[in-house]
Amino acid sequence: MIHSPQQKRAFITGITGQDGSYLAELLLSKGYLVYGLVRRVAFEDEAHRMPRIAHLLDRIELIPGSLESFPSLYGAIRKTQPDEVYHLAAQSYVSTSFDDEFSTLNANINGTHNMLAACRDLAPQARFYFAATSEMFGRPTQVPQDESTPFLPSSAYGISKVAGFHLTKNYRETYGIFACSGILYNHESPRRGFEFVTRKITSHAAMIKHGVKKQLELGNLDARRDWGHAREYMEAVWAMLQQKQPKDYVICTGRLHSVREFCRTAFERLGLDYREHVVSSDKFFRTDPEQLVGNPALATKDLGWHSRVSFQDLVYEMVDHDLAYYKAK
Ligand code: NAP
């Protein structure tokens, strides 16, 4: 990559994921030199292994490594000498964290520790972002939640993120690193993984429309979430690292919608009635928190950020994408 000395350098872990791909686009549009960490296996067939960043591959540099390997992260920070580090990589699926607590805790806690320690040694001036989550609130005692709400995580995923949050805070307070966490509520997009409920709904709605599936089995249709759009959440993430002081922020829409509303909106977009296709099955039930909804006031005040994409526009964008995706298959 050709670069000028004035160009800011950003290093993103998790660049192949939903958020990493939008963040890479945002940083490129702002003139950054963008480096991304990818697992070695990802080099086998770039276009297929990395569909979310296939269109960016000639404008970014990929560095092989993994969260579990301190030497690989150390080498990546030494090589890239970043001004800003966005640590997004994680085992990010809550349900998987029940099936495999060990690799979730290992990748998410040690991975964050490895990243922070490498930055402290090699790039202490770099600004560091940690991808925290509303799942840290677990079953919250306060509604809506904000930056002062106590953490009560109820999954290995939530526990791993609380540990990452405290490690990040500790490096800020002990070593003076500009390190902060974004406590992001669920954010979706056409790039969301297929195992997540929103993408499961939009992909199945599209397949049903094309006649290749008939039914969709889900858990509790009355579970509610504060859902936003990943693209605009990455704007808030970038803004956090541009502040004078490092601070942790809740990023959310402040509005709750049910899985049922998501289904209704998605199927209606395709001229279908979700009640004819969606069934609620006990086997997918999990004890969901009733009121996991955030208060974005601090982000609005300090970052000038608020969510602009409506719930309906988010669902429509995902459905339209999946309709075209399955048509092309
Ligand atoms: P995602 O689509 O699942 O992407 C996860 C990324 O992490 C992928 O690039 C994946 O690489 C990488 N990764 C996983 N394990 C790794 C390992 N051991 N070593 C190196 N890379 C590894 O997740 P996302 O939705 O973009 O979320 C980004 C971050 O925000 C995550 O930390 C997530 O926990 C957090 N978060 C997400 C949400 C949300 O609603 N999306 C809400 C709050 C917080 P591969 O492509 O090789 O698998």
Short mmCIF file of C-alpha atoms and ligand atoms in Angstrom, two decimals:
data_model
loop_
_atom_site.label_atom_id
_atom_site.label_comp_id
_atom_site.label_asym_id
_atom_site.label_seq_id
_atom_site.Cartn_x
_atom_site.Cartn_y
_atom_site.Cartn_z
CA MET A 1 0.00 0.00 0.00
CA ILE A 2 1.25 3.51 -0.82
CA HIS A 3 0.78 6.00 2.00
CA SER A 4 1.76 9.46 3.06
CA PRO A 5 3.28 10.24 6.48
CA GLN A 6 0.20 12.34 7.37
CA GLN A 7 -2.16 9.43 6.90
CA LYS A 8 -3.55 7.99 10.13
CA ARG A 9 -3.02 4.28 10.59
CA ALA A 10 -5.79 2.08 11.94
CA PHE A 11 -5.55 -1.56 12.97
CA ILE A 12 -8.81 -3.52 13.14
CA THR A 13 -9.23 -6.97 14.67
CA GLY A 14 -12.40 -8.68 13.43
CA ILE A 15 -12.18 -6.90 10.05
CA THR A 16 -13.87 -9.85 8.30
CA GLY A 17 -16.95 -9.54 10.55
CA GLN A 18 -20.04 -7.40 10.17
CA ASP A 19 -18.74 -4.43 12.15
CA GLY A 20 -15.14 -4.66 10.96
CA SER A 21 -16.21 -4.45 7.33
CA TYR A 22 -18.31 -1.30 7.89
CA LEU A 23 -15.60 0.26 10.04
CA ALA A 24 -12.96 -0.41 7.37
CA GLU A 25 -15.17 1.33 4.78
CA LEU A 26 -15.68 4.30 7.10
CA LEU A 27 -11.96 4.66 7.87
CA LEU A 28 -10.99 4.36 4.20
CA SER A 29 -13.51 7.10 3.36
CA LYS A 30 -11.75 9.30 5.95
CA GLY A 31 -8.33 8.68 4.37
CA TYR A 32 -6.94 6.19 6.90
CA LEU A 33 -4.44 3.50 6.12
CA VAL A 34 -6.32 0.38 7.20
CA TYR A 35 -4.78 -2.85 8.49
CA GLY A 36 -6.84 -5.83 9.53
CA LEU A 37 -6.11 -8.98 11.49
CA VAL A 38 -7.27 -12.20 9.85
CA ARG A 39 -6.95 -15.78 10.93
CA ARG A 40 -4.45 -17.67 8.84
CA VAL A 41 -7.08 -20.03 7.47
CA ALA A 42 -8.76 -16.99 5.94
CA PHE A 43 -5.99 -16.71 3.36
CA GLU A 44 -7.05 -19.92 1.62
CA ASP A 45 -9.58 -18.28 -0.68
CA GLU A 46 -9.97 -14.61 0.10
CA ALA A 47 -13.09 -13.86 -1.93
CA HIS A 48 -15.02 -16.76 -0.40
CA ARG A 49 -13.59 -16.65 3.10
CA MET A 50 -14.05 -12.89 3.40
CA PRO A 51 -17.19 -11.93 1.50
CA ARG A 52 -17.82 -8.83 3.62
CA ILE A 53 -14.49 -7.24 2.69
CA ALA A 54 -13.97 -8.74 -0.79
CA HIS A 55 -14.64 -5.28 -2.30
CA LEU A 56 -11.96 -3.69 -0.07
CA LEU A 57 -9.11 -6.16 -0.51
CA ASP A 58 -7.05 -3.95 -2.82
CA ARG A 59 -7.28 -1.01 -0.39
CA ILE A 60 -6.44 -2.63 2.94
CA GLU A 61 -3.59 -4.74 4.24
CA LEU A 62 -4.33 -8.00 6.00
CA ILE A 63 -2.08 -9.29 8.74
CA PRO A 64 -2.27 -12.95 9.77
CA GLY A 65 -2.83 -13.69 13.44
CA SER A 66 -5.23 -14.90 16.06
CA LEU A 67 -6.54 -13.65 19.36
CA GLU A 68 -5.11 -16.64 21.20
CA SER A 69 -1.56 -15.98 20.00
CA PHE A 70 0.19 -13.14 21.80
CA PRO A 71 3.23 -13.29 19.47
CA SER A 72 1.02 -12.87 16.40
CA LEU A 73 -0.72 -9.79 17.89
CA TYR A 74 2.59 -8.38 19.13
CA GLY A 75 4.03 -8.78 15.64
CA ALA A 76 0.97 -7.16 14.07
CA ILE A 77 1.17 -4.08 16.29
CA ARG A 78 4.92 -3.80 15.74
CA LYS A 79 4.48 -4.01 11.98
CA THR A 80 1.53 -1.62 11.66
CA GLN A 81 2.44 1.00 14.32
CA PRO A 82 -1.20 2.12 14.53
CA ASP A 83 -2.57 5.47 15.68
CA GLU A 84 -5.91 3.82 16.41
CA VAL A 85 -6.70 0.23 17.33
CA TYR A 86 -10.23 -1.15 17.02
CA HIS A 87 -10.45 -4.45 18.85
CA LEU A 88 -13.63 -6.04 17.48
CA ALA A 89 -12.62 -9.69 17.09
CA ALA A 90 -14.43 -12.06 19.41
CA GLN A 91 -16.51 -15.18 19.62
CA SER A 92 -19.59 -12.98 19.28
CA TYR A 93 -22.56 -15.35 19.42
CA VAL A 94 -24.25 -15.64 22.81
CA SER A 95 -25.72 -19.12 22.18
CA THR A 96 -22.32 -20.53 21.18
CA SER A 97 -20.95 -19.25 24.46
CA PHE A 98 -23.27 -21.70 26.26
CA ASP A 99 -22.08 -24.58 24.04
CA ASP A 100 -18.41 -23.70 24.31
CA GLU A 101 -17.65 -21.57 27.34
CA PHE A 102 -13.98 -22.39 27.22
CA SER A 103 -13.13 -21.07 23.78
CA THR A 104 -15.41 -18.06 24.29
CA LEU A 105 -13.65 -17.06 27.51
CA ASN A 106 -10.25 -17.88 26.09
CA ALA A 107 -10.60 -15.90 22.85
CA ASN A 108 -12.52 -12.99 24.32
CA ILE A 109 -10.64 -12.43 27.59
CA ASN A 110 -7.09 -13.46 26.63
CA GLY A 111 -7.49 -11.91 23.19
CA THR A 112 -8.32 -8.52 24.72
CA HIS A 113 -5.53 -8.85 27.27
CA ASN A 114 -3.05 -9.78 24.52
CA MET A 115 -4.09 -6.78 22.44
CA LEU A 116 -3.83 -4.34 25.33
CA ALA A 117 -0.45 -5.65 26.46
CA ALA A 118 0.95 -5.46 22.92
CA CYS A 119 -0.31 -1.88 22.55
CA ARG A 120 1.12 -0.86 25.92
CA ASP A 121 4.57 -2.14 24.95
CA LEU A 122 4.72 -1.13 21.29
CA ALA A 123 2.21 1.66 20.66
CA PRO A 124 1.31 3.30 24.00
CA GLN A 125 0.24 6.46 22.17
CA ALA A 126 -2.34 4.55 20.10
CA ARG A 127 -6.00 5.04 20.92
CA PHE A 128 -7.70 1.75 21.75
CA TYR A 129 -11.34 0.74 21.29
CA PHE A 130 -12.89 -2.35 22.90
CA ALA A 131 -16.15 -3.80 21.55
CA ALA A 132 -18.23 -4.25 24.69
CA THR A 133 -21.92 -5.19 24.66
CA SER A 134 -25.31 -4.72 26.28
CA GLU A 135 -25.08 -8.44 27.17
CA MET A 136 -22.88 -7.28 30.06
CA PHE A 137 -26.07 -5.99 31.73
CA GLY A 138 -27.54 -9.53 31.58
CA ARG A 139 -30.92 -9.24 33.28
CA PRO A 140 -30.74 -5.58 34.17
CA THR A 141 -32.06 -4.02 37.33
CA GLN A 142 -32.44 -0.62 35.68
CA VAL A 143 -34.45 0.39 32.58
CA PRO A 144 -33.20 1.92 30.36
CA GLN A 145 -29.54 1.10 30.96
CA ASP A 146 -26.76 3.66 30.77
CA GLU A 147 -23.05 3.93 31.54
CA SER A 148 -23.72 3.71 35.32
CA THR A 149 -25.90 0.56 35.24
CA PRO A 150 -24.32 -2.39 37.11
CA PHE A 151 -23.18 -5.37 35.06
CA LEU A 152 -24.98 -8.67 35.77
CA PRO A 153 -23.87 -10.89 32.89
CA SER A 154 -25.87 -14.08 32.36
CA SER A 155 -23.75 -15.91 29.75
CA ALA A 156 -20.11 -16.80 29.22
CA TYR A 157 -20.16 -14.24 26.40
CA GLY A 158 -21.38 -11.50 28.76
CA ILE A 159 -18.82 -12.51 31.40
CA SER A 160 -16.00 -12.44 28.85
CA LYS A 161 -17.00 -8.93 27.76
CA VAL A 162 -17.22 -7.66 31.37
CA ALA A 163 -13.64 -8.91 31.82
CA GLY A 164 -12.57 -7.15 28.60
CA PHE A 165 -14.30 -3.96 29.73
CA HIS A 166 -12.44 -3.99 33.06
CA LEU A 167 -9.11 -4.82 31.42
CA THR A 168 -9.60 -1.85 29.08
CA LYS A 169 -10.51 0.44 32.01
CA ASN A 170 -7.52 -0.85 33.97
CA TYR A 171 -5.08 -0.10 31.13
CA ARG A 172 -6.58 3.38 30.85
CA GLU A 173 -6.28 4.08 34.58
CA THR A 174 -3.01 2.26 35.30
CA TYR A 175 -0.96 2.90 32.16
CA GLY A 176 -2.56 6.14 30.93
CA ILE A 177 -3.53 4.59 27.60
CA PHE A 178 -6.36 6.25 25.65
CA ALA A 179 -8.55 3.16 25.91
CA CYS A 180 -12.34 3.04 25.94
CA SER A 181 -15.24 0.66 25.50
CA GLY A 182 -18.39 1.04 23.48
CA ILE A 183 -21.33 -0.74 25.13
CA LEU A 184 -23.20 -1.48 21.94
CA TYR A 185 -26.72 -2.86 21.81
CA ASN A 186 -27.68 -5.31 19.06
CA HIS A 187 -26.91 -3.92 15.63
CA GLU A 188 -27.79 -5.62 12.41
CA SER A 189 -27.36 -5.27 8.66
CA PRO A 190 -27.31 -7.36 5.49
CA ARG A 191 -23.83 -8.44 6.67
CA ARG A 192 -25.06 -9.97 9.94
CA GLY A 193 -24.13 -13.62 10.47
CA PHE A 194 -26.86 -16.07 9.42
CA GLU A 195 -27.09 -17.62 12.91
CA PHE A 196 -28.40 -14.39 14.48
CA VAL A 197 -32.18 -14.14 14.77
CA THR A 198 -32.59 -11.06 12.57
CA ARG A 199 -30.66 -12.54 9.65
CA LYS A 200 -32.35 -15.89 10.19
CA ILE A 201 -35.68 -14.11 9.69
CA THR A 202 -34.70 -12.09 6.63
CA SER A 203 -32.88 -14.97 4.92
CA HIS A 204 -35.77 -17.37 5.52
CA ALA A 205 -38.36 -14.82 4.41
CA ALA A 206 -36.40 -14.45 1.16
CA MET A 207 -36.06 -18.23 0.69
CA ILE A 208 -39.79 -18.71 1.36
CA LYS A 209 -40.57 -16.01 -1.21
CA HIS A 210 -38.39 -17.88 -3.73
CA GLY A 211 -40.17 -21.12 -2.87
CA VAL A 212 -37.10 -22.96 -1.58
CA LYS A 213 -38.26 -23.06 2.07
CA LYS A 214 -41.70 -23.24 3.63
CA GLN A 215 -41.27 -22.59 7.30
CA LEU A 216 -39.12 -20.83 9.86
CA GLU A 217 -38.77 -22.11 13.42
CA LEU A 218 -37.89 -19.54 16.07
CA GLY A 219 -37.96 -19.32 19.86
CA ASN A 220 -39.91 -16.73 21.82
CA LEU A 221 -41.55 -14.34 19.35
CA ASP A 222 -42.27 -11.88 22.17
CA ALA A 223 -38.60 -11.44 23.10
CA ARG A 224 -37.68 -7.80 22.59
CA ARG A 225 -34.45 -6.09 21.61
CA ASP A 226 -33.03 -2.62 21.01
CA TRP A 227 -31.92 -3.09 17.38
CA GLY A 228 -29.89 -0.55 15.37
CA HIS A 229 -27.93 -0.48 12.12
CA ALA A 230 -24.29 -1.61 12.23
CA ARG A 231 -23.13 0.98 9.69
CA GLU A 232 -24.14 3.93 11.82
CA TYR A 233 -22.95 2.28 15.06
CA MET A 234 -19.45 2.25 13.56
CA GLU A 235 -19.67 6.05 13.19
CA ALA A 236 -20.13 6.26 16.97
CA VAL A 237 -17.20 3.88 17.51
CA TRP A 238 -14.92 6.09 15.41
CA ALA A 239 -16.16 9.23 17.19
CA MET A 240 -15.24 7.74 20.59
CA LEU A 241 -11.58 7.64 19.61
CA GLN A 242 -11.65 11.26 18.42
CA GLN A 243 -12.65 12.70 21.84
CA LYS A 244 -10.30 14.70 24.07
CA GLN A 245 -10.68 12.20 26.92
CA PRO A 246 -11.26 8.44 26.74
CA LYS A 247 -14.68 7.50 28.05
CA ASP A 248 -17.04 4.53 27.80
CA TYR A 249 -20.34 5.00 25.96
CA VAL A 250 -23.65 3.20 25.59
CA ILE A 251 -24.64 3.06 21.90
CA CYS A 252 -28.26 2.12 21.19
CA THR A 253 -31.50 3.37 19.68
CA GLY A 254 -33.39 3.50 22.98
CA ARG A 255 -36.34 1.68 21.35
CA LEU A 256 -37.53 -1.90 21.84
CA HIS A 257 -39.08 -4.11 19.14
CA SER A 258 -40.15 -7.72 19.39
CA VAL A 259 -39.05 -10.67 17.27
CA ARG A 260 -42.70 -10.86 16.19
CA GLU A 261 -42.58 -7.25 14.90
CA PHE A 262 -39.37 -8.10 13.08
CA CYS A 263 -41.05 -11.09 11.42
CA ARG A 264 -44.19 -9.11 10.54
CA THR A 265 -42.17 -6.28 8.96
CA ALA A 266 -39.85 -8.63 7.06
CA PHE A 267 -42.58 -10.85 5.62
CA GLU A 268 -44.84 -7.89 4.83
CA ARG A 269 -42.03 -6.41 2.74
CA LEU A 270 -42.37 -9.51 0.53
CA GLY A 271 -46.18 -9.50 0.48
CA LEU A 272 -46.31 -12.47 2.90
CA ASP A 273 -48.05 -13.05 6.22
CA TYR A 274 -45.50 -14.24 8.81
CA ARG A 275 -48.25 -16.16 10.70
CA GLU A 276 -48.45 -18.62 7.80
CA HIS A 277 -44.72 -19.40 7.90
CA VAL A 278 -43.20 -18.72 11.32
CA VAL A 279 -43.61 -21.17 14.18
CA SER A 280 -42.47 -20.70 17.74
CA SER A 281 -40.66 -23.77 19.05
CA ASP A 282 -39.72 -24.53 22.66
CA LYS A 283 -36.37 -25.90 21.57
CA PHE A 284 -35.19 -22.39 20.67
CA PHE A 285 -36.46 -20.73 23.85
CA ARG A 286 -33.92 -19.10 26.10
CA THR A 287 -34.53 -16.85 29.08
CA ASP A 288 -34.26 -13.49 27.41
CA PRO A 289 -34.04 -10.30 29.44
CA GLU A 290 -37.31 -8.40 29.12
CA GLN A 291 -36.01 -4.87 29.08
CA LEU A 292 -32.57 -4.72 27.53
CA VAL A 293 -32.88 -1.21 26.18
CA GLY A 294 -30.31 1.57 26.36
CA ASN A 295 -30.21 5.29 26.94
CA PRO A 296 -27.96 6.95 24.33
CA ALA A 297 -27.99 10.41 26.03
CA LEU A 298 -24.25 10.56 26.81
CA ALA A 299 -23.30 9.55 23.25
CA THR A 300 -25.65 12.19 21.88
CA LYS A 301 -24.23 14.86 24.19
CA ASP A 302 -20.49 14.10 23.75
CA LEU A 303 -20.30 12.49 20.32
CA GLY A 304 -23.25 14.24 18.66
CA TRP A 305 -24.38 10.73 17.71
CA HIS A 306 -27.88 9.33 17.55
CA SER A 307 -29.41 6.50 15.59
CA ARG A 308 -31.02 7.69 12.35
CA VAL A 309 -32.00 4.46 10.55
CA SER A 310 -35.55 3.46 11.49
CA PHE A 311 -36.48 -0.09 12.49
CA GLN A 312 -38.52 -0.49 9.29
CA ASP A 313 -35.70 0.74 7.05
CA LEU A 314 -33.26 -1.63 8.73
CA VAL A 315 -35.55 -4.64 8.20
CA TYR A 316 -36.34 -3.64 4.61
CA GLU A 317 -32.64 -3.24 3.74
CA MET A 318 -31.89 -6.71 5.08
CA VAL A 319 -34.86 -8.32 3.34
CA ASP A 320 -34.14 -6.61 0.00
CA HIS A 321 -30.54 -7.76 0.20
CA ASP A 322 -31.48 -11.36 0.99
CA LEU A 323 -34.13 -11.48 -1.74
CA ALA A 324 -31.46 -10.57 -4.30
CA TYR A 325 -28.90 -12.86 -2.65
CA TYR A 326 -31.09 -15.98 -2.95
CA LYS A 327 -32.25 -15.05 -6.42
CA ALA A 328 -28.64 -15.02 -7.60
CA LYS A 329 -27.94 -18.46 -6.03
P1 NAP B 1 -18.88 -11.02 13.84
O1 NAP B 1 -19.54 -10.65 12.56
O2 NAP B 1 -19.18 -12.33 14.48
O3 NAP B 1 -17.30 -10.92 13.61
C1 NAP B 1 -16.37 -11.46 14.53
C2 NAP B 1 -14.98 -11.24 14.00
O4 NAP B 1 -14.04 -11.73 14.97
C3 NAP B 1 -14.67 -11.98 12.68
O5 NAP B 1 -13.85 -11.15 11.89
C4 NAP B 1 -13.90 -13.20 13.15
O6 NAP B 1 -13.00 -13.71 12.20
C5 NAP B 1 -13.10 -12.57 14.30
N1 NAP B 1 -12.60 -13.58 15.23
C6 NAP B 1 -13.34 -14.42 16.01
N2 NAP B 1 -12.53 -15.20 16.74
C7 NAP B 1 -11.25 -14.86 16.40
C8 NAP B 1 -9.97 -15.32 16.80
N3 NAP B 1 -9.83 -16.30 17.69
N4 NAP B 1 -8.87 -14.73 16.27
C9 NAP B 1 -8.98 -13.75 15.35
N5 NAP B 1 -10.19 -13.28 14.91
C10 NAP B 1 -11.30 -13.83 15.44
O7 NAP B 1 -19.15 -9.92 14.97
P2 NAP B 1 -19.70 -8.41 14.80
O8 NAP B 1 -21.18 -8.45 14.81
O9 NAP B 1 -18.98 -7.74 13.71
O10 NAP B 1 -19.26 -7.79 16.21
C11 NAP B 1 -18.00 -7.17 16.37
C12 NAP B 1 -17.68 -7.07 17.86
O11 NAP B 1 -18.70 -6.32 18.52
C13 NAP B 1 -17.62 -8.41 18.58
O12 NAP B 1 -16.62 -8.32 19.57
C14 NAP B 1 -18.98 -8.53 19.24
O13 NAP B 1 -18.92 -9.34 20.40
C15 NAP B 1 -19.25 -7.07 19.58
N6 NAP B 1 -20.66 -6.71 19.65
C16 NAP B 1 -21.50 -6.96 18.59
C17 NAP B 1 -22.83 -6.60 18.68
C18 NAP B 1 -23.78 -6.83 17.53
O14 NAP B 1 -25.01 -6.69 17.73
N7 NAP B 1 -23.30 -7.12 16.34
C19 NAP B 1 -23.31 -5.97 19.84
C20 NAP B 1 -22.43 -5.70 20.87
C21 NAP B 1 -21.10 -6.06 20.76
P3 NAP B 1 -13.39 -14.92 11.17
O15 NAP B 1 -14.02 -14.25 9.97
O16 NAP B 1 -12.09 -15.57 10.87
O17 NAP B 1 -14.36 -15.82 11.89
#
